[in-house]
PDB file of C-alpha atoms in Angstrom:
ATOM      1  CA  MET A 357      -8.798  94.310 -18.653  1.00  0.00           C
ATOM      2  CA  GLN A 358      -6.904  91.025 -18.718  1.00  0.00           C
ATOM      3  CA  VAL A 359     -10.008  89.189 -19.951  1.00  0.00           C
ATOM      4  CA  LEU A 360     -10.524  91.738 -22.753  1.00  0.00           C
ATOM      5  CA  PHE A 361      -6.888  91.401 -23.839  1.00  0.00           C
ATOM      6  CA  THR A 362      -7.192  87.600 -23.856  1.00  0.00           C
ATOM      7  CA  VAL A 363     -10.314  87.758 -26.032  1.00  0.00           C
ATOM      8  CA  HIS A 364      -8.707  90.141 -28.537  1.00  0.00           C
ATOM      9  CA  PHE A 365      -5.512  88.116 -28.680  1.00  0.00           C
ATOM     10  CA  SER A 366      -7.509  84.925 -29.202  1.00  0.00           C
ATOM     11  CA  LEU A 367      -9.398  86.529 -32.113  1.00  0.00           C
ATOM     12  CA  PHE A 368      -6.114  87.765 -33.569  1.00  0.00           C
ATOM     13  CA  LEU A 369      -4.649  84.241 -33.510  1.00  0.00           C
ATOM     14  CA  LYS A 370      -7.822  82.830 -35.038  1.00  0.00           C
ATOM     15  CA  LYS A 371      -7.713  85.333 -37.916  1.00  0.00           C
ATOM     16  CA  MET A 372      -4.017  84.672 -38.388  1.00  0.00           C
ATOM     17  CA  LYS A 373      -4.596  80.927 -38.589  1.00  0.00           C
ATOM     18  CA  TYR A 374      -7.423  81.415 -41.084  1.00  0.00           C
ATOM     19  CA  SER A 375      -5.263  83.715 -43.215  1.00  0.00           C
ATOM     20  CA  ILE A 376      -2.394  81.209 -43.227  1.00  0.00           C
ATOM     21  CA  THR A 377      -4.815  78.474 -44.291  1.00  0.00           C
ATOM     22  CA  GLN A 378      -6.154  80.543 -47.194  1.00  0.00           C
ATOM     23  CA  LYS A 379      -2.696  81.413 -48.468  1.00  0.00           C
ATOM     24  CA  ALA A 380      -1.382  77.884 -47.957  1.00  0.00           C
ATOM     25  CA  LEU A 381      -4.195  76.521 -50.117  1.00  0.00           C
ATOM     26  CA  THR A 382      -3.290  78.979 -52.886  1.00  0.00           C
ATOM     27  CA  TYR A 383       0.347  77.884 -52.805  1.00  0.00           C
ATOM     28  CA  PHE A 384      -0.520  74.173 -52.588  1.00  0.00           C
ATOM     29  CA  MET A 385      -2.805  74.511 -55.594  1.00  0.00           C
ATOM     30  CA  GLN A 386      -0.075  76.287 -57.526  1.00  0.00           C
ATOM     31  CA  TYR A 387       2.959  74.193 -56.583  1.00  0.00           C
ATOM     32  CA  GLY A 388       1.657  70.957 -55.055  1.00  0.00           C
ATOM     33  CA  PHE A 389       1.023  69.656 -51.532  1.00  0.00           C
ATOM     34  CA  LYS A 390       4.370  67.869 -51.324  1.00  0.00           C
ATOM     35  CA  SER A 391       6.467  70.233 -53.426  1.00  0.00           C
ATOM     36  CA  PHE A 392       5.600  73.365 -51.446  1.00  0.00           C
ATOM     37  CA  THR A 393       7.207  72.980 -48.012  1.00  0.00           C
ATOM     38  CA  MET A 394       6.568  74.584 -44.629  1.00  0.00           C
ATOM     39  CA  ASP A 395       9.831  76.514 -45.109  1.00  0.00           C
ATOM     40  CA  ASP A 396       8.521  77.808 -48.434  1.00  0.00           C
ATOM     41  CA  LEU A 397       5.261  78.860 -46.793  1.00  0.00           C
ATOM     42  CA  ALA A 398       6.938  80.660 -43.894  1.00  0.00           C
ATOM     43  CA  ASN A 399       9.208  82.534 -46.301  1.00  0.00           C
ATOM     44  CA  SER A 400       6.291  83.458 -48.579  1.00  0.00           C
ATOM     45  CA  LEU A 401       4.250  84.744 -45.644  1.00  0.00           C
ATOM     46  CA  GLY A 402       7.186  86.649 -44.170  1.00  0.00           C
ATOM     47  CA  ILE A 403       6.946  84.898 -40.819  1.00  0.00           C
ATOM     48  CA  SER A 404       9.314  82.649 -38.908  1.00  0.00           C
ATOM     49  CA  LYS A 405       9.024  78.894 -39.098  1.00  0.00           C
ATOM     50  CA  LYS A 406       8.480  78.927 -35.321  1.00  0.00           C
ATOM     51  CA  THR A 407       5.450  81.211 -35.704  1.00  0.00           C
ATOM     52  CA  LEU A 408       4.030  78.931 -38.398  1.00  0.00           C
ATOM     53  CA  TYR A 409       4.425  75.829 -36.223  1.00  0.00           C
ATOM     54  CA  GLU A 410       2.784  77.631 -33.305  1.00  0.00           C
ATOM     55  CA  GLN A 411      -0.343  77.755 -35.465  1.00  0.00           C
ATOM     56  CA  PHE A 412       0.014  74.327 -37.084  1.00  0.00           C
ATOM     57  CA  SER A 413       1.986  71.635 -35.294  1.00  0.00           C
ATOM     58  CA  SER A 414       2.657  69.739 -38.530  1.00  0.00           C
ATOM     59  CA  LYS A 415       2.172  69.927 -42.263  1.00  0.00           C
ATOM     60  CA  ASN A 416      -0.487  67.223 -41.969  1.00  0.00           C
ATOM     61  CA  GLU A 417      -2.500  69.508 -39.695  1.00  0.00           C
ATOM     62  CA  LEU A 418      -2.139  72.379 -42.153  1.00  0.00           C
ATOM     63  CA  VAL A 419      -3.212  70.215 -45.103  1.00  0.00           C
ATOM     64  CA  GLU A 420      -6.268  69.098 -43.120  1.00  0.00           C
ATOM     65  CA  ALA A 421      -7.080  72.750 -42.418  1.00  0.00           C
ATOM     66  CA  THR A 422      -6.861  73.631 -46.116  1.00  0.00           C
ATOM     67  CA  LEU A 423      -9.308  70.810 -46.857  1.00  0.00           C
ATOM     68  CA  ASP A 424     -11.730  72.147 -44.222  1.00  0.00           C
ATOM     69  CA  TYR A 425     -11.483  75.576 -45.840  1.00  0.00           C
ATOM     70  CA  THR A 426     -12.027  74.101 -49.321  1.00  0.00           C
ATOM     71  CA  LEU A 427     -15.088  72.167 -48.169  1.00  0.00           C
ATOM     72  CA  GLU A 428     -16.476  75.317 -46.555  1.00  0.00           C
ATOM     73  CA  MET A 429     -16.039  77.242 -49.816  1.00  0.00           C
ATOM     74  CA  THR A 430     -17.470  74.377 -51.877  1.00  0.00           C
ATOM     75  CA  CYS A 431     -20.611  74.144 -49.732  1.00  0.00           C
ATOM     76  CA  HIS A 432     -21.170  77.883 -50.151  1.00  0.00           C
ATOM     77  CA  GLN A 433     -20.724  77.544 -53.908  1.00  0.00           C
ATOM     78  CA  VAL A 434     -23.353  74.814 -54.503  1.00  0.00           C
ATOM     79  CA  ASP A 435     -26.389  77.125 -54.384  1.00  0.00           C
ATOM     80  CA  LYS A 436     -24.517  79.967 -56.019  1.00  0.00           C
ATOM     81  CA  PHE A 437     -23.316  77.684 -58.818  1.00  0.00           C
ATOM     82  CA  ILE A 438     -26.746  77.368 -60.392  1.00  0.00           C
ATOM     83  CA  SER A 439     -27.969  80.870 -59.504  1.00  0.00           C
ATOM     84  CA  GLY A 440     -27.892  84.011 -61.607  1.00  0.00           C
ATOM     85  CA  LYS A 441     -29.795  86.039 -64.166  1.00  0.00           C
ATOM     86  CA  GLY A 442     -29.429  83.492 -66.980  1.00  0.00           C
ATOM     87  CA  SER A 443     -30.575  79.910 -67.396  1.00  0.00           C
ATOM     88  CA  VAL A 444     -29.186  77.220 -65.125  1.00  0.00           C
ATOM     89  CA  ILE A 445     -26.917  76.115 -67.987  1.00  0.00           C
ATOM     90  CA  GLU A 446     -25.483  79.578 -68.500  1.00  0.00           C
ATOM     91  CA  ASN A 447     -25.089  80.105 -64.760  1.00  0.00           C
ATOM     92  CA  VAL A 448     -23.094  76.902 -64.294  1.00  0.00           C
ATOM     93  CA  PHE A 449     -20.639  77.790 -67.056  1.00  0.00           C
ATOM     94  CA  ARG A 450     -20.277  81.375 -65.853  1.00  0.00           C
ATOM     95  CA  ASN A 451     -19.863  80.459 -62.190  1.00  0.00           C
ATOM     96  CA  GLN A 452     -17.290  77.814 -63.078  1.00  0.00           C
ATOM     97  CA  LYS A 453     -15.011  80.725 -63.942  1.00  0.00           C
ATOM     98  CA  GLU A 454     -15.324  81.950 -60.357  1.00  0.00           C
ATOM     99  CA  VAL A 455     -14.376  78.515 -59.038  1.00  0.00           C
ATOM    100  CA  GLN A 456     -11.397  78.506 -61.384  1.00  0.00           C
ATOM    101  CA  ASN A 457     -10.221  81.823 -59.922  1.00  0.00           C
ATOM    102  CA  LEU A 458     -11.106  80.862 -56.340  1.00  0.00           C
ATOM    103  CA  PHE A 459      -8.954  77.747 -56.141  1.00  0.00           C
ATOM    104  CA  ASN A 460      -6.234  78.802 -58.596  1.00  0.00           C
ATOM    105  CA  LEU A 461      -5.845  75.194 -59.761  1.00  0.00           C
ATOM    106  CA  SER A 462      -4.208  74.798 -63.162  1.00  0.00           C
ATOM    107  CA  SER A 463      -2.981  71.209 -63.074  1.00  0.00           C
ATOM    108  CA  SER A 464      -3.849  67.793 -61.632  1.00  0.00           C
ATOM    109  CA  LYS A 465      -0.457  67.677 -59.890  1.00  0.00           C
ATOM    110  CA  PRO A 466      -1.657  69.011 -56.485  1.00  0.00           C
ATOM    111  CA  ILE A 467      -4.469  66.431 -56.318  1.00  0.00           C
ATOM    112  CA  TRP A 468      -2.075  63.666 -57.337  1.00  0.00           C
ATOM    113  CA  GLU A 469       0.373  64.716 -54.600  1.00  0.00           C
ATOM    114  CA  LEU A 470      -2.438  64.936 -52.047  1.00  0.00           C
ATOM    115  CA  LYS A 471      -3.477  61.353 -52.791  1.00  0.00           C
ATOM    116  CA  LYS A 472       0.076  60.002 -52.708  1.00  0.00           C
ATOM    117  CA  TYR A 473       1.498  61.830 -49.698  1.00  0.00           C
ATOM    118  CA  PHE A 474      -1.613  62.617 -47.626  1.00  0.00           C
ATOM    119  CA  PRO A 475      -3.892  59.627 -48.327  1.00  0.00           C
ATOM    120  CA  LYS A 476      -6.133  60.069 -45.276  1.00  0.00           C
ATOM    121  CA  THR A 477      -6.851  63.689 -46.187  1.00  0.00           C
ATOM    122  CA  TYR A 478      -7.472  62.683 -49.796  1.00  0.00           C
ATOM    123  CA  GLU A 479      -9.879  59.940 -48.706  1.00  0.00           C
ATOM    124  CA  ARG A 480     -11.833  62.420 -46.577  1.00  0.00           C
ATOM    125  CA  MET A 481     -11.879  64.894 -49.465  1.00  0.00           C
ATOM    126  CA  ASP A 482     -13.152  62.215 -51.837  1.00  0.00           C
ATOM    127  CA  ILE A 483     -16.012  61.290 -49.503  1.00  0.00           C
ATOM    128  CA  GLU A 484     -17.029  64.897 -48.827  1.00  0.00           C
ATOM    129  CA  PHE A 485     -16.797  65.920 -52.478  1.00  0.00           C
ATOM    130  CA  ALA A 486     -19.005  62.977 -53.439  1.00  0.00           C
ATOM    131  CA  LYS A 487     -21.643  64.329 -51.040  1.00  0.00           C
ATOM    132  CA  SER A 488     -21.214  67.815 -52.486  1.00  0.00           C
ATOM    133  CA  ASP A 489     -21.529  66.455 -56.034  1.00  0.00           C
ATOM    134  CA  ALA A 490     -24.752  64.632 -55.128  1.00  0.00           C
ATOM    135  CA  CYS A 491     -26.183  67.826 -53.613  1.00  0.00           C
ATOM    136  CA  PHE A 492     -25.167  69.774 -56.720  1.00  0.00           C
ATOM    137  CA  ILE A 493     -26.863  67.272 -59.062  1.00  0.00           C
ATOM    138  CA  ASP A 494     -30.100  67.403 -57.031  1.00  0.00           C
ATOM    139  CA  LYS A 495     -30.218  71.200 -57.189  1.00  0.00           C
ATOM    140  CA  LEU A 496     -29.114  71.291 -60.837  1.00  0.00           C
ATOM    141  CA  LEU A 497     -31.810  68.880 -61.993  1.00  0.00           C
ATOM    142  CA  GLU A 498     -34.494  70.585 -59.937  1.00  0.00           C
ATOM    143  CA  LYS A 499     -33.622  73.941 -61.492  1.00  0.00           C
ATOM    144  CA  GLY A 500     -33.306  72.510 -65.000  1.00  0.00           C
ATOM    145  CA  TRP A 501     -36.691  70.795 -64.778  1.00  0.00           C
ATOM    146  CA  GLU A 502     -38.234  73.985 -63.437  1.00  0.00           C
ATOM    147  CA  GLU A 503     -36.888  75.834 -66.507  1.00  0.00           C
ATOM    148  CA  GLY A 504     -38.004  73.050 -68.850  1.00  0.00           C
ATOM    149  CA  LEU A 505     -34.464  72.366 -70.102  1.00  0.00           C
ATOM    150  CA  PHE A 506     -33.796  68.782 -68.926  1.00  0.00           C
ATOM    151  CA  ARG A 507     -35.304  65.420 -69.795  1.00  0.00           C
ATOM    152  CA  LYS A 508     -37.688  63.943 -67.250  1.00  0.00           C
ATOM    153  CA  ASP A 509     -36.503  60.341 -67.669  1.00  0.00           C
ATOM    154  CA  ILE A 510     -33.075  60.750 -66.028  1.00  0.00           C
ATOM    155  CA  ASN A 511     -31.915  57.995 -63.674  1.00  0.00           C
ATOM    156  CA  ILE A 512     -30.813  60.318 -60.881  1.00  0.00           C
ATOM    157  CA  SER A 513     -28.934  57.732 -58.799  1.00  0.00           C
ATOM    158  CA  PHE A 514     -26.959  56.541 -61.811  1.00  0.00           C
ATOM    159  CA  PHE A 515     -26.199  60.064 -62.988  1.00  0.00           C
ATOM    160  CA  LYS A 516     -24.830  61.057 -59.563  1.00  0.00           C
ATOM    161  CA  VAL A 517     -22.374  58.145 -59.602  1.00  0.00           C
ATOM    162  CA  PHE A 518     -21.506  58.790 -63.244  1.00  0.00           C
ATOM    163  CA  TYR A 519     -20.928  62.506 -62.636  1.00  0.00           C
ATOM    164  CA  SER A 520     -18.660  61.950 -59.620  1.00  0.00           C
ATOM    165  CA  SER A 521     -16.683  59.196 -61.344  1.00  0.00           C
ATOM    166  CA  VAL A 522     -15.936  61.233 -64.462  1.00  0.00           C
ATOM    167  CA  GLN A 523     -15.058  64.307 -62.395  1.00  0.00           C
ATOM    168  CA  ARG A 524     -12.431  62.274 -60.545  1.00  0.00           C
ATOM    169  CA  LEU A 525     -10.889  61.017 -63.773  1.00  0.00           C
ATOM    170  CA  ARG A 526      -9.784  64.599 -64.438  1.00  0.00           C
ATOM    171  CA  ASN A 527      -7.570  64.494 -61.349  1.00  0.00           C
ATOM    172  CA  PHE A 528      -5.082  62.073 -62.842  1.00  0.00           C
ATOM    173  CA  SER A 529      -2.715  63.023 -65.648  1.00  0.00           C
ATOM    174  CA  ASP A 530      -2.409  59.415 -66.856  1.00  0.00           C
ATOM    175  CA  THR A 531      -6.110  59.556 -67.803  1.00  0.00           C
ATOM    176  CA  PHE A 532      -6.035  62.986 -69.430  1.00  0.00           C
ATOM    177  CA  ASP A 533      -2.497  63.864 -70.466  1.00  0.00           C
ATOM    178  CA  GLU A 534      -2.310  67.614 -69.901  1.00  0.00           C
ATOM    179  CA  LYS A 535      -0.249  68.256 -73.027  1.00  0.00           C
ATOM    180  CA  GLU A 536      -3.139  66.944 -75.098  1.00  0.00           C
ATOM    181  CA  PHE A 537      -5.948  67.852 -72.704  1.00  0.00           C
ATOM    182  CA  PRO A 538      -5.255  71.156 -70.862  1.00  0.00           C
ATOM    183  CA  PHE A 539      -6.706  71.048 -67.353  1.00  0.00           C
ATOM    184  CA  TRP A 540      -9.471  73.658 -67.546  1.00  0.00           C
ATOM    185  CA  ASP A 541     -10.297  72.946 -71.195  1.00  0.00           C
ATOM    186  CA  THR A 542     -11.066  69.415 -70.086  1.00  0.00           C
ATOM    187  CA  ILE A 543     -13.205  70.611 -67.167  1.00  0.00           C
ATOM    188  CA  TYR A 544     -15.375  72.690 -69.494  1.00  0.00           C
ATOM    189  CA  THR A 545     -15.590  69.892 -72.069  1.00  0.00           C
ATOM    190  CA  ILE A 546     -16.719  67.444 -69.388  1.00  0.00           C
ATOM    191  CA  MET A 547     -19.328  69.957 -68.248  1.00  0.00           C
ATOM    192  CA  GLU A 548     -20.578  70.374 -71.814  1.00  0.00           C
ATOM    193  CA  TYR A 549     -20.913  66.608 -72.286  1.00  0.00           C
ATOM    194  CA  PHE A 550     -22.757  66.235 -68.987  1.00  0.00           C
ATOM    195  CA  PHE A 551     -25.333  68.739 -70.178  1.00  0.00           C
ATOM    196  CA  ARG A 552     -25.656  67.024 -73.560  1.00  0.00           C
ATOM    197  CA  ILE A 553     -26.681  63.863 -71.713  1.00  0.00           C
ATOM    198  CA  ILE A 554     -29.530  65.451 -69.745  1.00  0.00           C
ATOM    199  CA  VAL A 555     -30.926  68.270 -71.918  1.00  0.00           C
ATOM    200  CA  ASN A 556     -34.104  68.059 -73.972  1.00  0.00           C
ATOM    201  CA  GLU A 557     -34.536  69.868 -77.303  1.00  0.00           C
ATOM    202  CA  LYS A 558     -35.091  73.224 -75.621  1.00  0.00           C
ATOM    203  CA  GLY A 559     -32.133  72.618 -73.346  1.00  0.00           C
ATOM    204  CA  LEU A 560     -29.908  71.729 -76.286  1.00  0.00           C
ATOM    205  CA  GLN A 561     -30.702  75.051 -77.921  1.00  0.00           C
ATOM    206  CA  GLU A 562     -29.865  76.839 -74.675  1.00  0.00           C
ATOM    207  CA  LEU A 563     -26.619  74.878 -74.336  1.00  0.00           C
ATOM    208  CA  GLU A 564     -25.519  75.736 -77.883  1.00  0.00           C
ATOM    209  CA  LYS A 565     -26.362  79.399 -77.272  1.00  0.00           C
ATOM    210  CA  THR A 566     -24.364  79.391 -74.035  1.00  0.00           C
ATOM    211  CA  LEU A 567     -21.344  77.693 -75.614  1.00  0.00           C
ATOM    212  CA  LYS A 568     -21.373  80.197 -78.465  1.00  0.00           C
ATOM    213  CA  LYS A 569     -21.510  83.076 -75.969  1.00  0.00           C
ATOM    214  CA  ILE A 570     -18.640  81.654 -73.895  1.00  0.00           C
ATOM    215  CA  LYS A 571     -16.418  80.981 -76.888  1.00  0.00           C
ATOM    216  CA  GLY A 572     -17.040  84.513 -78.077  1.00  0.00           C
ATOM    217  CA  GLN A 573     -15.780  86.033 -74.830  1.00  0.00           C
TER     218      GLN A 573
END
């Protein structure tokens, strides 16, 4: 009986910790990693600060946990990102909407705060996202070639570095001032330009058709 209780209680704590991590990520993405405090989180969750610290001994530990969760979600999204009923181009644009809703990120501020106040976590994120980007490009090109939409003469190694570098430029407001370049508008524009680099004539027609469909929604 005691063993059964211990198992159930352990599972309860595990689910609780996972739930706190999910909600913390949502708040961090909305308000910033530094701006949103542990007090704010405890109040938002309706739990005591003591209960929160029983699950996470420090804010650093919590931030690390939110990164683990983000990486887990990102890895699951790579295959899904290019999958669907439409062409690979259409699927990427459509699934980007899901990513937008999943992470609830509307500004570069949270990423900027992560880099400034949690540099070790940011460095780990940067390394892992670079790996994820490389995996995404491999799968994207494979699918695009299979559908006859991309040029065959693409320097894959160069394009991986180029893709990751430009993606990271979006994270800093001094590169893209958000008054002039709204966060998600810029994401979609970058995506469009990436496709314009790699599509062939057939792919360009598909891209234009997809952009027209998206703008009409």
